Coordinates of C-alpha atoms in Angstrom, one line a residue:
Chain A
M37 CA 1.2 1.2 19.3
R38 CA -2.1 -0.5 18.6
R39 CA -1.8 0.6 14.9
M40 CA 1.7 -0.7 14.8
L41 CA 0.7 -4.1 16.2
F42 CA -2.2 -4.3 13.8
L43 CA 0.1 -3.4 10.9
I44 CA 2.5 -6.2 11.8
L45 CA -0.5 -8.7 11.9
F46 CA -1.7 -7.4 8.6
E47 CA 1.7 -7.9 7.0
L48 CA 1.9 -11.4 8.5
K49 CA -1.5 -12.3 7.1
K50 CA -0.3 -11.1 3.7
I51 CA 2.8 -13.3 3.9
L52 CA 0.7 -16.3 4.9
N53 CA -1.7 -15.6 2.1
R54 CA 1.1 -16.1 -0.4
K55 CA 1.6 -19.7 -1.8
K56 CA 5.2 -18.8 -2.4
A57 CA 5.8 -18.2 1.3
L58 CA 4.2 -21.5 2.3
L59 CA 6.2 -23.4 -0.3
F60 CA 9.3 -21.8 1.3
L61 CA 8.2 -22.9 4.7
L62 CA 8.1 -26.4 3.4
A63 CA 11.4 -26.1 1.6
L64 CA 13.1 -24.7 4.7
N65 CA 11.9 -27.6 6.8
I66 CA 11.9 -30.5 4.3
V67 CA 15.1 -31.9 5.6
P68 CA 14.1 -32.2 9.3
L69 CA 10.6 -33.3 8.3
V70 CA 11.6 -36.1 6.0
A71 CA 14.6 -37.1 8.2
S72 CA 12.5 -37.3 11.3
L73 CA 9.8 -39.4 9.6
A74 CA 12.5 -41.7 8.1
L75 CA 14.3 -42.1 11.4
I76 CA 11.2 -43.0 13.3
V77 CA 10.2 -45.6 10.7
A78 CA 13.7 -47.1 10.8
Y79 CA 13.6 -47.0 14.6
V80 CA 10.3 -48.8 14.9
K81 CA 11.4 -51.3 12.2
F82 CA 14.7 -52.2 14.0
K83 CA 13.1 -52.3 17.4
G84 CA 11.2 -55.3 16.1
F85 CA 14.6 -57.1 15.9
G86 CA 15.4 -56.3 19.6
F87 CA 18.0 -53.5 19.1
G88 CA 15.9 -50.9 20.9
E89 CA 18.4 -50.1 23.6
V90 CA 21.1 -49.3 21.0
Q91 CA 18.8 -47.7 18.6
F92 CA 17.7 -44.9 20.9
S93 CA 21.3 -43.7 21.6
V94 CA 22.1 -43.8 17.9
L95 CA 18.9 -42.0 17.1
H96 CA 19.7 -39.3 19.7
E97 CA 23.1 -38.6 18.1
I98 CA 21.7 -38.5 14.6
V99 CA 18.9 -36.1 15.5
K100 CA 21.4 -33.8 17.3
G101 CA 23.6 -33.8 14.1
L102 CA 20.5 -33.2 12.0
F103 CA 19.6 -30.2 14.1
T104 CA 23.0 -28.6 13.5
A105 CA 22.6 -29.4 9.8
H106 CA 19.1 -27.9 9.7
F107 CA 20.3 -24.7 11.2
K108 CA 23.2 -24.4 8.8
L109 CA 21.0 -25.3 5.8
F110 CA 18.4 -22.8 7.0
A111 CA 21.0 -20.1 7.0
F112 CA 22.0 -21.0 3.5
I113 CA 18.4 -21.1 2.1
A114 CA 17.0 -18.1 4.0
P115 CA 18.6 -15.4 1.8
F116 CA 16.7 -16.8 -1.2
F117 CA 13.5 -16.8 0.7
L118 CA 14.1 -13.3 2.1
A119 CA 14.9 -11.8 -1.3
L120 CA 11.6 -13.0 -2.7
V121 CA 9.4 -12.2 0.3
V122 CA 11.0 -8.7 0.6
G123 CA 10.5 -8.3 -3.1
D124 CA 6.8 -9.2 -2.7
S125 CA 6.3 -7.0 0.3
F126 CA 7.9 -3.9 -1.2
S127 CA 8.4 -4.1 -5.0
T128 CA 5.2 -5.9 -5.8
E129 CA 3.2 -3.8 -3.4
L130 CA 4.6 -0.6 -5.0
S131 CA 3.6 -1.7 -8.5
R132 CA 0.2 -3.1 -7.6
G133 CA -0.8 -0.1 -5.6
Y134 CA -1.2 -1.9 -2.2
M135 CA 1.5 0.4 -0.8
K136 CA -0.5 3.5 -1.9
M137 CA -3.5 2.2 -0.1
L138 CA -1.4 1.7 3.1
L139 CA 0.0 5.2 2.9
L140 CA -3.4 6.7 2.5
T141 CA -4.0 5.6 6.1
P142 CA -2.4 7.5 9.0
V143 CA 0.6 5.2 9.2
R144 CA 4.1 6.6 9.0
R145 CA 6.6 5.3 6.4
W146 CA 9.1 4.0 9.0
Q147 CA 6.2 2.1 10.6
V148 CA 5.5 0.4 7.3
I149 CA 9.2 -0.7 6.9
T150 CA 9.4 -1.8 10.6
A151 CA 6.1 -3.7 10.4
K152 CA 7.0 -5.5 7.2
T153 CA 10.4 -6.4 8.6
L154 CA 9.0 -7.8 11.9
A155 CA 6.3 -9.8 10.1
I156 CA 8.9 -11.4 7.8
M157 CA 11.1 -12.0 10.8
L158 CA 8.2 -13.7 12.7
F159 CA 7.6 -15.9 9.8
L160 CA 11.3 -16.8 9.6
L161 CA 11.6 -17.6 13.3
L162 CA 8.4 -19.7 13.0
A163 CA 10.1 -21.6 10.1
V164 CA 13.3 -22.3 12.0
C165 CA 11.4 -23.4 15.1
L166 CA 9.2 -25.7 13.0
G167 CA 12.2 -27.8 12.0
G168 CA 13.4 -28.0 15.6
F169 CA 9.9 -29.1 16.6
F170 CA 9.9 -32.0 14.1
L171 CA 13.3 -33.3 15.4
Q172 CA 12.2 -32.8 19.0
A173 CA 9.0 -34.7 18.4
D174 CA 11.1 -37.5 16.8
L175 CA 13.1 -37.9 20.0
L176 CA 10.0 -37.8 22.2
V177 CA 8.2 -40.5 20.1
A178 CA 11.3 -42.7 20.1
R179 CA 11.7 -42.4 23.8
S180 CA 8.1 -43.3 24.6
L181 CA 8.5 -46.3 22.2
T182 CA 11.6 -47.3 24.1
Q183 CA 9.9 -46.9 27.5
A184 CA 7.0 -48.9 26.2
S185 CA 9.3 -51.7 25.1
G186 CA 10.7 -52.1 28.6
V187 CA 14.3 -52.3 27.3
L188 CA 16.3 -50.3 29.8
P189 CA 18.8 -48.6 30.3
D190 CA 20.2 -47.0 27.3
A191 CA 23.8 -47.7 26.1
L192 CA 24.8 -44.0 26.2
N193 CA 23.4 -43.6 29.7
I194 CA 20.6 -41.3 28.7
D195 CA 18.2 -41.1 31.6
I196 CA 15.0 -41.6 29.8
S197 CA 13.0 -40.9 33.0
K198 CA 13.9 -37.1 32.8
P199 CA 12.6 -34.7 30.1
L200 CA 14.7 -35.0 27.0
Y201 CA 15.4 -31.8 25.1
L202 CA 17.2 -31.6 21.8
V203 CA 18.5 -28.2 22.8
S204 CA 18.5 -26.4 26.1
T205 CA 16.3 -23.3 26.6
S206 CA 19.4 -21.1 26.8
S207 CA 20.9 -22.5 23.6
A208 CA 17.6 -22.3 21.8
F209 CA 17.2 -18.6 22.8
Q210 CA 20.8 -17.8 21.7
L211 CA 20.3 -19.5 18.4
L212 CA 17.1 -17.5 17.8
V213 CA 19.0 -14.3 18.6
L214 CA 21.6 -15.2 16.0
T215 CA 18.9 -15.9 13.5
F216 CA 17.2 -12.7 14.3
V217 CA 20.3 -10.5 14.0
G218 CA 21.7 -12.2 10.9
N219 CA 18.4 -12.1 9.0
L220 CA 17.6 -8.6 10.2
M221 CA 20.7 -7.4 8.4
L222 CA 19.8 -9.4 5.3
I223 CA 16.2 -8.0 5.3
G224 CA 17.6 -4.5 5.6
F225 CA 19.9 -5.1 2.7
F226 CA 17.1 -6.4 0.5
I227 CA 14.7 -3.6 1.4
V228 CA 17.3 -1.1 0.1
F229 CA 17.2 -2.9 -3.3
A230 CA 13.4 -3.4 -3.2
L231 CA 12.8 0.4 -3.1
F232 CA 14.5 0.8 -6.5
F233 CA 12.5 -1.9 -8.3
E234 CA 8.8 -2.5 -9.0
S235 CA 9.3 -6.2 -10.0
A236 CA 10.0 -8.7 -7.2
I237 CA 11.8 -11.1 -9.5
L238 CA 14.0 -8.5 -10.9
M239 CA 14.7 -7.2 -7.5
S240 CA 15.5 -10.7 -6.2
F241 CA 17.9 -11.5 -9.0
T242 CA 19.7 -8.2 -8.6
S243 CA 20.0 -8.2 -4.9
L244 CA 21.1 -11.9 -4.7
S245 CA 23.7 -11.2 -7.4
A246 CA 25.0 -8.3 -5.4
L247 CA 25.0 -10.4 -2.2
M248 CA 26.9 -13.3 -3.9
G249 CA 29.3 -10.8 -5.6
I250 CA 30.2 -9.3 -2.2
H251 CA 30.6 -12.7 -0.6
T252 CA 32.8 -13.9 -3.5
F253 CA 35.0 -10.8 -3.1
Y254 CA 35.2 -11.4 0.6
L255 CA 36.3 -15.1 0.1
I256 CA 38.9 -14.2 -2.6
A257 CA 40.1 -11.1 -0.9
S258 CA 40.5 -12.8 2.5
S259 CA 42.2 -15.9 1.3
L260 CA 44.1 -15.0 -1.8
L261 CA 44.4 -11.3 -2.6
N262 CA 45.4 -10.4 0.9
K263 CA 48.8 -12.0 0.1
I264 CA 49.2 -9.5 -2.7
D265 CA 48.1 -6.3 -0.8
V266 CA 47.1 -5.9 2.8
W267 CA 44.3 -3.5 1.6
Y268 CA 42.3 -6.5 0.4
E269 CA 42.3 -8.0 3.9
S270 CA 41.1 -4.7 5.4
A271 CA 38.4 -4.5 2.7
A272 CA 37.3 -8.1 3.3
K273 CA 36.9 -7.4 7.0
W274 CA 34.3 -4.8 6.2
C275 CA 32.2 -7.2 4.1
F276 CA 29.0 -7.8 5.9
T277 CA 28.7 -11.3 4.5
R278 CA 31.7 -12.2 6.5
H279 CA 29.7 -11.7 9.7
L280 CA 26.9 -13.8 8.3
D281 CA 29.4 -16.5 7.6
E282 CA 30.7 -16.4 11.2
L283 CA 27.2 -16.2 12.7
F284 CA 26.0 -19.3 11.0
S285 CA 29.2 -21.3 10.9
V286 CA 29.0 -25.0 12.1
N287 CA 31.6 -24.0 14.8
T288 CA 29.3 -21.2 16.2
I289 CA 26.2 -23.4 16.2
E290 CA 28.0 -26.3 17.9
T291 CA 29.7 -24.0 20.4
I292 CA 26.2 -22.7 21.5
L293 CA 24.5 -26.1 21.3
E294 CA 27.1 -27.8 23.4
S295 CA 27.3 -24.8 25.8
R296 CA 31.0 -24.4 25.2
G297 CA 30.3 -20.7 24.7
N298 CA 27.5 -18.1 24.4
L299 CA 26.6 -14.8 22.8
L300 CA 29.3 -13.1 24.8
T301 CA 32.1 -15.3 23.6
D302 CA 34.6 -13.2 21.7
N303 CA 34.2 -14.1 18.0
I304 CA 30.4 -14.7 18.3
F305 CA 30.0 -11.4 20.2
T306 CA 31.9 -9.6 17.4
A307 CA 29.9 -11.2 14.7
W308 CA 26.5 -10.4 16.0
Q309 CA 27.4 -6.9 17.1
A310 CA 28.8 -6.1 13.6
S311 CA 25.7 -7.6 12.0
L312 CA 23.5 -5.5 14.2
G313 CA 25.5 -2.4 13.2
W314 CA 25.1 -3.3 9.5
A315 CA 21.4 -3.9 10.1
V316 CA 21.0 -0.4 11.6
L317 CA 22.9 1.1 8.7
F318 CA 20.7 -0.6 6.1
Y319 CA 17.6 0.4 7.9
A320 CA 18.7 4.0 8.1
I321 CA 19.3 4.0 4.3
A322 CA 16.0 2.2 3.7
V323 CA 13.9 4.7 5.8
L324 CA 15.7 7.6 4.2
L325 CA 15.0 6.3 0.7
F326 CA 11.4 5.4 1.4
S327 CA 10.7 8.7 3.0
R328 CA 11.6 10.4 -0.2
R329 CA 10.0 7.8 -2.5
Q330 CA 7.2 9.1 -4.7
I331 CA 4.2 6.7 -4.8
L332 CA 2.9 7.1 -8.3
H333 CA 1.0 3.8 -8.7
Chain B
M122 CA -10.4 32.2 3.4
N123 CA -9.2 31.2 6.9
A124 CA -7.3 27.9 6.8
E125 CA -9.1 26.7 10.0
M126 CA -12.4 27.2 8.3
S127 CA -11.4 25.3 5.2
A128 CA -11.2 21.6 4.5
I129 CA -8.2 22.2 2.2
T130 CA -6.0 25.2 1.7
V131 CA -3.2 25.2 -0.8
N132 CA -0.7 28.1 -1.2
R133 CA 2.0 28.5 -3.8
L134 CA 2.3 24.8 -4.4
C135 CA 5.0 23.9 -7.0
K136 CA 6.1 20.6 -8.3
N137 CA 8.6 19.6 -11.0
F138 CA 9.0 16.2 -12.6
G139 CA 12.4 16.4 -14.0
R140 CA 12.5 19.5 -16.1
K141 CA 8.7 19.6 -16.5
Q142 CA 7.0 22.0 -14.1
V143 CA 3.6 20.4 -13.3
L144 CA 2.4 22.8 -10.6
K145 CA 3.3 26.5 -10.9
G146 CA 2.3 28.1 -7.6
L147 CA -1.1 26.6 -7.2
D148 CA -3.4 28.4 -4.8
F149 CA -6.9 27.3 -3.8
S150 CA -9.1 26.5 -0.9
V151 CA -12.1 24.3 -0.3
P152 CA -14.6 25.2 2.4
L153 CA -15.9 22.6 4.8
N154 CA -19.4 21.0 4.3
T155 CA -19.2 21.2 0.5
I156 CA -19.0 18.7 -2.3
A157 CA -16.1 20.2 -4.3
G158 CA -15.2 19.3 -7.8
F159 CA -11.6 19.5 -8.9
L160 CA -11.5 20.2 -12.7
G161 CA -8.7 20.6 -15.2
P162 CA -7.6 19.4 -18.6
N163 CA -5.3 16.4 -19.0
G164 CA -1.9 17.2 -17.6
A165 CA -3.2 20.2 -15.6
G166 CA -1.8 18.6 -12.3
K167 CA -5.0 17.3 -10.6
T168 CA -3.6 13.9 -9.7
T169 CA -0.3 15.3 -8.7
T170 CA -2.0 17.8 -6.4
M171 CA -4.1 15.0 -4.8
R172 CA -1.0 12.9 -4.3
M173 CA 0.8 15.8 -2.7
L174 CA -2.2 16.6 -0.4
L175 CA -2.1 13.0 0.9
G176 CA 1.6 12.8 1.3
L177 CA 2.2 10.2 -1.5
I178 CA 4.6 12.7 -3.1
P179 CA 6.9 13.9 -0.3
G180 CA 8.8 17.1 -0.4
I181 CA 6.3 19.9 -0.6
D182 CA 7.3 23.2 -2.2
G183 CA 4.5 25.5 -1.0
E184 CA 1.9 25.2 1.8
I185 CA -0.8 22.7 2.3
T186 CA -3.2 22.8 5.2
M187 CA -5.9 20.1 5.6
L188 CA -8.5 20.3 8.3
G189 CA -6.3 22.8 10.1
Q190 CA -3.2 20.6 10.0
S191 CA -0.2 21.8 8.1
M192 CA 1.5 19.3 5.8
P193 CA 3.7 17.3 6.0
G194 CA 4.1 17.7 9.8
G195 CA 0.4 17.1 10.6
R196 CA -0.1 14.4 8.0
T197 CA -0.8 11.6 10.4
I198 CA -3.2 13.6 12.5
A199 CA -5.0 15.0 9.4
L200 CA -5.3 11.6 7.8
E201 CA -7.2 10.3 10.9
E202 CA -10.0 12.6 9.8
I203 CA -9.6 12.1 6.1
G204 CA -10.7 9.2 3.8
A205 CA -9.1 9.0 0.4
V206 CA -8.7 7.0 -2.7
V207 CA -6.3 8.1 -5.4
E208 CA -6.9 6.7 -8.9
N209 CA -8.0 3.1 -8.9
P210 CA -8.5 1.5 -5.5
A211 CA -5.9 -1.3 -5.2
F212 CA -7.1 -3.7 -2.6
I213 CA -5.6 -7.2 -2.1
E214 CA -7.1 -9.3 -4.8
S215 CA -7.1 -12.6 -2.9
M216 CA -9.1 -11.1 0.0
S217 CA -12.8 -10.5 0.1
A218 CA -14.4 -7.1 0.2
Y219 CA -15.0 -7.5 4.0
E220 CA -11.5 -8.6 4.7
N221 CA -10.0 -5.7 2.7
L222 CA -12.2 -3.2 4.6
Y223 CA -11.4 -4.8 7.9
W224 CA -7.6 -4.9 7.5
F225 CA -7.1 -1.6 5.7
G226 CA -9.8 0.2 7.6
S227 CA -8.6 -0.9 11.0
L228 CA -5.4 1.1 10.4
Y229 CA -7.5 4.2 11.0
K230 CA -9.2 3.0 14.2
P231 CA -10.7 -0.1 15.6
L232 CA -13.8 -1.1 13.6
T233 CA -16.9 -3.1 14.4
D234 CA -18.4 -5.6 12.0
Q235 CA -21.6 -3.6 12.3
R236 CA -19.8 -0.5 10.8
I237 CA -18.1 -2.5 8.1
F238 CA -21.4 -4.0 6.9
E239 CA -23.2 -0.7 7.3
V240 CA -20.7 0.9 4.8
I241 CA -20.9 -2.1 2.5
E242 CA -24.6 -1.8 2.5
M243 CA -24.4 2.0 1.8
V244 CA -22.3 1.5 -1.3
G245 CA -24.5 -1.3 -2.5
L246 CA -22.1 -4.2 -2.2
R247 CA -24.0 -6.3 0.4
D248 CA -24.2 -9.4 -1.9
A249 CA -20.5 -9.1 -2.7
A250 CA -19.2 -8.7 0.8
R251 CA -17.6 -12.2 0.9
Q252 CA -16.5 -12.1 -2.8
R253 CA -12.8 -11.8 -3.7
F254 CA -11.8 -8.3 -4.7
G255 CA -10.0 -9.8 -7.8
T256 CA -13.4 -10.8 -9.2
F257 CA -14.9 -7.3 -8.9
S258 CA -16.0 -5.2 -11.9
T259 CA -14.6 -1.7 -12.3
G260 CA -17.7 -0.1 -10.8
M261 CA -17.7 -2.5 -7.8
K262 CA -14.0 -1.7 -7.2
Q263 CA -14.7 2.1 -7.2
R264 CA -17.6 1.6 -4.8
L265 CA -15.4 -0.4 -2.4
G266 CA -12.9 2.4 -2.6
V267 CA -15.5 4.8 -1.5
A268 CA -16.5 2.4 1.3
F269 CA -12.9 2.3 2.5
G270 CA -12.8 6.1 2.5
I271 CA -15.8 6.5 4.7
L272 CA -15.3 3.6 7.1
H273 CA -13.9 5.7 9.9
R274 CA -16.5 8.5 9.5
P275 CA -14.0 11.1 8.1
K276 CA -14.7 14.8 8.0
L277 CA -13.2 15.0 4.5
L278 CA -13.3 12.5 1.7
I279 CA -10.9 12.9 -1.2
L280 CA -11.6 11.0 -4.4
D281 CA -9.6 11.0 -7.6
E282 CA -11.9 10.2 -10.6
P283 CA -14.4 8.1 -8.6
T284 CA -16.4 7.3 -11.7
S285 CA -13.5 6.5 -13.9
G286 CA -14.3 3.5 -16.2
M287 CA -17.9 3.2 -15.0
D288 CA -21.0 2.9 -17.2
P289 CA -23.8 5.6 -17.1
A290 CA -25.9 3.6 -14.6
G291 CA -22.8 3.1 -12.4
R292 CA -22.1 6.9 -12.5
V293 CA -25.6 7.7 -11.4
H294 CA -25.3 5.2 -8.6
M295 CA -22.0 6.7 -7.5
R296 CA -23.5 10.1 -7.5
E297 CA -26.3 8.9 -5.3
I298 CA -23.8 7.3 -2.9
L299 CA -21.7 10.4 -2.6
T300 CA -24.7 12.7 -2.1
R301 CA -25.9 10.3 0.6
I302 CA -22.6 10.3 2.3
H303 CA -22.5 14.1 2.3
D304 CA -26.0 14.3 3.7
E305 CA -26.0 11.5 6.2
E306 CA -22.4 11.4 7.4
K307 CA -21.8 15.2 7.1
T308 CA -18.7 14.5 5.2
S309 CA -17.1 17.2 3.0
I310 CA -16.1 15.7 -0.4
F311 CA -13.3 16.8 -2.7
L312 CA -13.3 14.9 -6.0
S313 CA -11.6 15.3 -9.3
S314 CA -13.4 14.4 -12.4
H315 CA -13.3 15.0 -16.1
L316 CA -17.0 14.6 -16.5
L317 CA -18.2 18.2 -16.3
D318 CA -21.9 17.5 -16.3
E319 CA -21.4 15.1 -13.4
V320 CA -19.5 17.7 -11.4
Q321 CA -22.3 20.2 -12.1
R322 CA -24.9 17.8 -10.9
L323 CA -23.0 16.6 -7.9
C324 CA -20.9 19.5 -6.6
N325 CA -21.7 22.8 -5.1
Y326 CA -18.2 24.1 -5.2
V327 CA -15.6 23.9 -7.9
V328 CA -11.9 24.5 -8.3
I329 CA -10.6 24.7 -11.9
I330 CA -6.9 24.4 -12.7
D331 CA -5.0 24.7 -15.9
N332 CA -1.4 24.4 -16.6
G333 CA -0.5 24.0 -12.9
K334 CA -2.4 27.1 -11.7
C335 CA -5.9 27.7 -10.4
V336 CA -7.9 29.6 -12.9
K337 CA -11.2 29.7 -11.1
Q338 CA -12.7 28.6 -7.8
G339 CA -16.0 29.2 -6.1
Y340 CA -19.5 28.0 -5.6
V341 CA -21.1 26.6 -8.7
S342 CA -24.1 28.8 -8.4
E343 CA -21.9 31.9 -8.2
L344 CA -19.8 30.8 -11.2
L345 CA -22.9 30.1 -13.3
S346 CA -24.7 33.3 -12.3
G347 CA -22.1 35.4 -14.1
H348 CA -23.2 33.8 -17.4
S349 CA -25.5 35.2 -20.0
E350 CA -28.9 33.6 -20.1
K351 CA -29.5 31.0 -22.8
W352 CA -33.0 30.5 -24.3
E353 CA -34.5 28.4 -27.0
I354 CA -37.1 30.3 -29.0
R355 CA -39.5 28.2 -31.0
V356 CA -41.5 30.0 -33.7
A357 CA -43.7 28.9 -36.6
D358 CA -41.5 27.8 -39.6
E359 CA -42.6 30.7 -41.8
D360 CA -41.5 33.2 -39.1
A361 CA -38.0 31.7 -38.6
A362 CA -36.1 34.0 -41.0
K363 CA -38.0 37.1 -39.7
T364 CA -37.2 36.2 -36.1
R365 CA -33.6 35.8 -36.8
E366 CA -33.5 39.2 -38.5
L367 CA -35.3 40.8 -35.6
L368 CA -33.1 39.3 -33.0
A369 CA -30.0 40.5 -34.9
T370 CA -31.2 44.1 -34.5
M371 CA -31.7 43.8 -30.7
H372 CA -28.0 44.6 -29.9
E373 CA -28.7 45.6 -26.3
A374 CA -30.3 42.3 -25.4
V375 CA -29.0 39.6 -27.7
I376 CA -25.4 38.5 -27.5
D377 CA -25.4 35.5 -29.8
I378 CA -27.9 33.6 -32.1
N379 CA -27.5 29.9 -33.1
Q380 CA -29.7 27.4 -34.8
G381 CA -30.8 24.7 -32.5
P382 CA -32.4 21.4 -33.4
R383 CA -36.0 22.6 -32.9
G384 CA -35.6 26.4 -32.8
L385 CA -33.2 29.3 -32.3
V386 CA -30.8 29.2 -29.4
V387 CA -30.0 32.8 -28.3
S388 CA -27.7 34.1 -25.6
L389 CA -29.3 37.1 -23.8
Q390 CA -28.1 39.7 -21.4
T391 CA -29.4 38.7 -17.9
G392 CA -33.0 39.8 -17.4
K393 CA -33.7 40.7 -21.0
S394 CA -35.8 37.7 -21.9
A395 CA -39.2 39.4 -21.4
E396 CA -38.1 42.4 -23.4
V397 CA -37.0 40.2 -26.3
N398 CA -40.3 38.2 -26.1
S399 CA -42.5 41.3 -26.2
G400 CA -40.4 42.7 -29.1
L401 CA -41.0 39.6 -31.2
I402 CA -44.7 39.5 -30.4
K403 CA -45.1 43.2 -31.2
A404 CA -43.4 42.5 -34.6
G405 CA -46.0 39.9 -35.3
V406 CA -43.9 36.8 -34.7
R407 CA -46.0 33.9 -33.3
V408 CA -43.7 32.8 -30.5
M409 CA -44.8 29.2 -29.7
A410 CA -42.3 28.6 -26.9
L411 CA -39.6 30.4 -25.0
I412 CA -37.5 27.7 -23.1
P413 CA -34.8 28.6 -20.7
L414 CA -31.6 26.5 -21.1
E415 CA -29.6 25.8 -18.0
A416 CA -26.2 27.4 -17.9
S417 CA -23.4 24.9 -18.2
L418 CA -20.2 24.5 -16.4
E419 CA -18.6 23.3 -19.6
E420 CA -18.8 26.8 -21.0
T421 CA -17.0 28.2 -18.0
F422 CA -14.4 25.4 -18.3
I423 CA -13.8 26.0 -22.0
K424 CA -13.7 29.7 -21.6
L425 CA -11.1 29.5 -18.7
T426 CA -8.9 26.7 -20.0
G427 CA -9.4 26.9 -23.8
N428 CA -10.1 23.2 -23.8
G429 CA -13.1 21.0 -24.6
I430 CA -14.1 18.1 -22.4
T431 CA -11.1 16.0 -21.8
V432 CA -10.9 12.4 -20.9
G433 CA -8.5 10.6 -18.5
G434 CA -6.2 11.6 -15.7
G435 CA -3.3 13.9 -15.9
A436 CA 0.2 13.7 -14.4

């Protein structure tokens, strides 16, 4: 257990050492960062004209919308980040000999796969939370500015004397679960590719092409080809990208944010369960492949 | 040899790469508390064997036992007592020597800073402890590899070509380091090398393989004792021709006569040197010097493998 925890920390350190990962951290959060800065500047500027009591309500609505957009955008960008970081963690390490050094120690191969996956996941969850923190901070700063101005109450009846959270703890937890499950499946998918390549770039291009190909087939098969033959509809149902689409749809995100549903709501439950199933399958394949992989560099 | 008494025991080990059979039923064992050399010409299967010993090539056809643990089932337990570097050490280039040792070494067991710096000191990298691995010379990289191998005080250290790419001074330094590790940490060492004189100077046990099979194994002293004695005979210039003629008639004692740079180099049956010396003196030859030449592992190697000294790793 101690060795496993240490291995996860080591993998996390390796990710944080890469400039590529830090650039992605910025890219994944550039929208909430820039938007929250711009909003607070605009808010302060307009308050000077005496519209504070209106501005805060408007700001609150904009920030909530931005949070949904951030989550959706994150889900869109994450596969590109994951392909590269999984490529670095497996393909590059295989070619540079880091993997050989790891396997000379008493760690098991499944532990290597698990530790790398969990380290990537920790980094990803940190990245998604960071955007939320920016937006939450934006609200808190705006509220304290409003309180300081003495202009009360707010037009949308927001009780500014109570703690103001962008998202409830329960919704935040459920969104993190969705992020975890959806990206776990993607990481598993990319690892299977990474074990066949010793170039991270080549692996990324190939796996992303495969991912986009599968998703394109799903879109065409489920909306067009199903009218020709019902087989296409059945095939589209098995596309794992369909579950990703459902997990990170605006509808799912808003349902959870507005507490209109939860992880046990029908379509959300099906989507994350199916994603988990695919993740287990990809991991089983990855562990099987890796256990038979000859380390020759 | 009993597997429990051995550091390494390999039985009937086979390995194919595609259609090429690299190992063809390899059998050997290495006793504990030795510095064992692993010799073989290019392509003999040395690196493949080492990779299979350490589980880098899965799917063992044959039997491998290390420190009493059968592979691959006992790999994890065995590796806790084994330090190893196969081919060039590949540490993370953006991290310092200390960081690399800390992160990789702690996967064996928790390490103290004291132990890390003790090992860094032992391999002579004290001044480079905080230097990035990417800026290291080949010799420094090899020494850091050895440091990684001994961090957790293993019972067995496995090294593949530890002096590969090093200059003569670096090789001498590495020899000193390995001898010190063996003496001070009581670590058995199993190393492959293509430098026969180096193996002869450093190792007390040797395993020679060729074409995927073990052709000889044993203590170096025992291997060399089976050799004929080699002597250099220096005589006055005017006696040189006569000496050669006389030696040629001594069939019972003399095996081979060659011209050396400063005298005749003769191979003699063991224990016949005094007889030859007195024979020459009785015949009036002024023997100015009779110098024993040390038996060489290279001769054994060439005799067994039909190869000269080879450079570089195999498959």
